[in-house]
């Protein structure tokens, strides 16, 4: 739906609430302004690019939900909503926040901004989150405008990047200047082309061209930077990898990264560059091709002018920042000239000395990390005590490991006892005290460069250094597929090679490692043995085709995790990389060769959604069951709700009719995988609605006095659950008691009913996994929570059952409109019950698939193992 009639608007408005969520609306009618008594306006999940001015006349509005739209601007008219208490702008491409919003936050407005990437330089990576964005807004009472930008110089070694920076700073030319190893950062100050009274400060990041450092360099590429690709005409554009560097920038930053091409040694050799061809290949990126000579000064002044011109157009130029924040930042920078790191407590003391409260200190640390001024991971137990001030100090440390000949000879296995030799007495003169060796090793894990081996935590695997030779896989040494084992295959076709893809997938899925890994692939086995799932991730010889293959009694679950992991990794590491997903034809010819035919995944999904059942391969002329191609089973693919019903039927059938132990074991594996997949689907669907608090819980009725019951009030107990995949369980430290009216229960009923069905289906499976961690009494208490929730659901109005039909039945992770509204009501409840967001010790982590989970301290160690032991 793209438009809404006045009659539809009247129908949707009830009791001061107008809910238009999930309608696909592209605009709102001006008649929305006539509901002057409106208290709540829900516009979640539409396609709104702007808001009509009539909204700002709704003077009684208390809650405005704009989550998951296409809003690029938040008008200053929002300040007219004097009674607004909650504003949700999550998941919008908003460019700038109006200054008036700062005063609203100071007056108590609760701002929710998860997943919103502001283009004005604040929270561009989404790292600040809601709390950090609110702290930033509250700090703006003494704000000044900053005119700063990051300029990144890349190119092969010895092309003159360092000499170019010196020439731009009008420093004398140095003959036989030493080659840059790692990263060097200098400043360049230029007059603004728009106002000569304004001085631009450009932070010039000079990246060494050596291959060994590229794995760490790309972590410092930023969407808020101007890029210079520097090349030497004496060696030609091919030898200088001009096109290759443009591709790397596009992969890591995106297709609109502003980039200038600069030829050095301009008076020694004519710069021959096919610039029109590059313009055609990289539309939206290139800002010109320039020729300079750092020795004579030829072209340098022209380049200075163009740098100022293009840097001044960056969206963060002129952003507002508190004077106190700026002073604290400059004090930290002054230390960086003498020390490559400081303890976090010293950073805190500097900030407090500049009158920053604690929430602003955290926000500033995350912002400076996002800007590349410091390297600091506040969410990692092993890293939060140290602030790295010099990126070169870090990159050279990691580069030293990647260059270690002994580790290379050991096929990438690093013995931690070698780190003392690797990081001591470095020829570059940098110092790496032994007390920081565990910290560096943990940073390498954070960067997905290495992981600790499960069988020996005194050793790590450096994924970039594994052997090239492909090992013999379990699949290739056994007989054909066993009965009741199914196969799912997918090919991810990349527009261009993604450097480090397999290495990063190897590290990201290290908990599923089988120790079979090579430069082009990795063989995995799901860490929960009950699922009996094995998988292969492998690049073909072209490095542009990634095969994902899973074999299991129910391959959907592990297959979906791996597919999401690949897509998440591409989006995060290489936002400029385009790709297509294909399902390979399963036909095998005599002799074992496979058909080369492929089916576009999106096409198959759309064809099945329209009722198609079989589709021919044009290569081998064979008709294939579409559902079999997509799921591994020749049975209908079900949506979230239908799969719950089918799983309940399957469980009953197994209990009553299966007698063969072998078949029972296979069925148990299938049910375990299906139950885990259902829980993941629920959490994934809910994460769109609720990003900033746990989503899995049980709700139980407590004894309520008779008079309160007559008044329609209920005393309830909410218990939060750890969301660990396949091992979800209730937390005794995350319990809240409260009272709510019957109408509130009716509102949240659709979501708690769905949650109950998922928990009930997965409880026997989770119990089998948790049995190694909890005693029998604890397991019984977890089951008791589910039983109590059943009692509550049985009291819900019968009409709730009518709201359980999914919006689609194509297997997508989608909640109904009623379930989405109920999930947001649960979030509002939990935020009110736990305003400091302790959540019983639950912490948010990112799973290998890219999904966010809230897990207990016991399972948190699987995501943050703390500092490693280094002898």
mmCIF file of N, CA and C in Angstrom, residues 32 45 180 275 366 424 490-491 585 654 671 749 770 789:
data_model
loop_
_atom_site.group_PDB
_atom_site.id
_atom_site.type_symbol
_atom_site.label_atom_id
_atom_site.label_comp_id
_atom_site.label_asym_id
_atom_site.label_seq_id
_atom_site.Cartn_x
_atom_site.Cartn_y
_atom_site.Cartn_z
ATOM 1 N N UNK A 32 -4.044 13.586 8.646
ATOM 2 C CA UNK A 32 -3.552 13.037 9.904
ATOM 3 C C UNK A 32 -3.514 14.108 10.996
ATOM 4 N N UNK A 45 7.869 0.274 10.060
ATOM 5 C CA UNK A 45 7.869 -0.675 8.953
ATOM 6 C C UNK A 45 7.171 -0.186 7.702
ATOM 7 N N UNK A 180 57.335 3.523 4.042
ATOM 8 C CA UNK A 180 56.388 3.456 5.152
ATOM 9 C C UNK A 180 55.983 2.012 5.401
ATOM 10 N N UNK A 275 41.840 7.372 -17.943
ATOM 11 C CA UNK A 275 40.889 7.887 -16.948
ATOM 12 C C UNK A 275 39.427 7.716 -17.388
ATOM 13 N N UNK A 366 33.577 5.762 22.210
ATOM 14 C CA UNK A 366 33.056 5.050 21.040
ATOM 15 C C UNK A 366 33.129 5.907 19.786
ATOM 16 N N UNK A 424 59.536 -8.906 20.427
ATOM 17 C CA UNK A 424 60.643 -8.296 21.159
ATOM 18 C C UNK A 424 61.748 -7.901 20.180
ATOM 19 N N UNK A 490 24.361 -24.082 -2.319
ATOM 20 C CA UNK A 490 24.146 -22.725 -2.794
ATOM 21 C C UNK A 490 25.470 -22.188 -3.316
ATOM 22 N N UNK A 491 25.399 -21.398 -4.377
ATOM 23 C CA UNK A 491 26.592 -20.753 -4.920
ATOM 24 C C UNK A 491 26.411 -19.248 -4.816
ATOM 25 N N UNK A 585 22.066 -27.003 -10.002
ATOM 26 C CA UNK A 585 21.248 -28.148 -10.411
ATOM 27 C C UNK A 585 21.777 -29.409 -9.734
ATOM 28 N N UNK A 654 6.511 -39.271 16.568
ATOM 29 C CA UNK A 654 7.702 -39.999 17.012
ATOM 30 C C UNK A 654 7.442 -40.692 18.339
ATOM 31 N N UNK A 671 14.440 -32.988 14.554
ATOM 32 C CA UNK A 671 13.630 -32.143 15.419
ATOM 33 C C UNK A 671 14.493 -31.105 16.150
ATOM 34 N N UNK A 749 -0.765 -10.431 23.949
ATOM 35 C CA UNK A 749 -1.084 -11.850 23.780
ATOM 36 C C UNK A 749 -0.518 -12.491 22.530
ATOM 37 N N UNK A 770 21.326 -28.789 27.690
ATOM 38 C CA UNK A 770 21.614 -28.154 28.970
ATOM 39 C C UNK A 770 21.882 -29.156 30.078
ATOM 40 N N UNK A 789 3.496 -20.433 31.892
ATOM 41 C CA UNK A 789 3.130 -19.561 30.782
ATOM 42 C C UNK A 789 1.925 -20.130 30.035
#
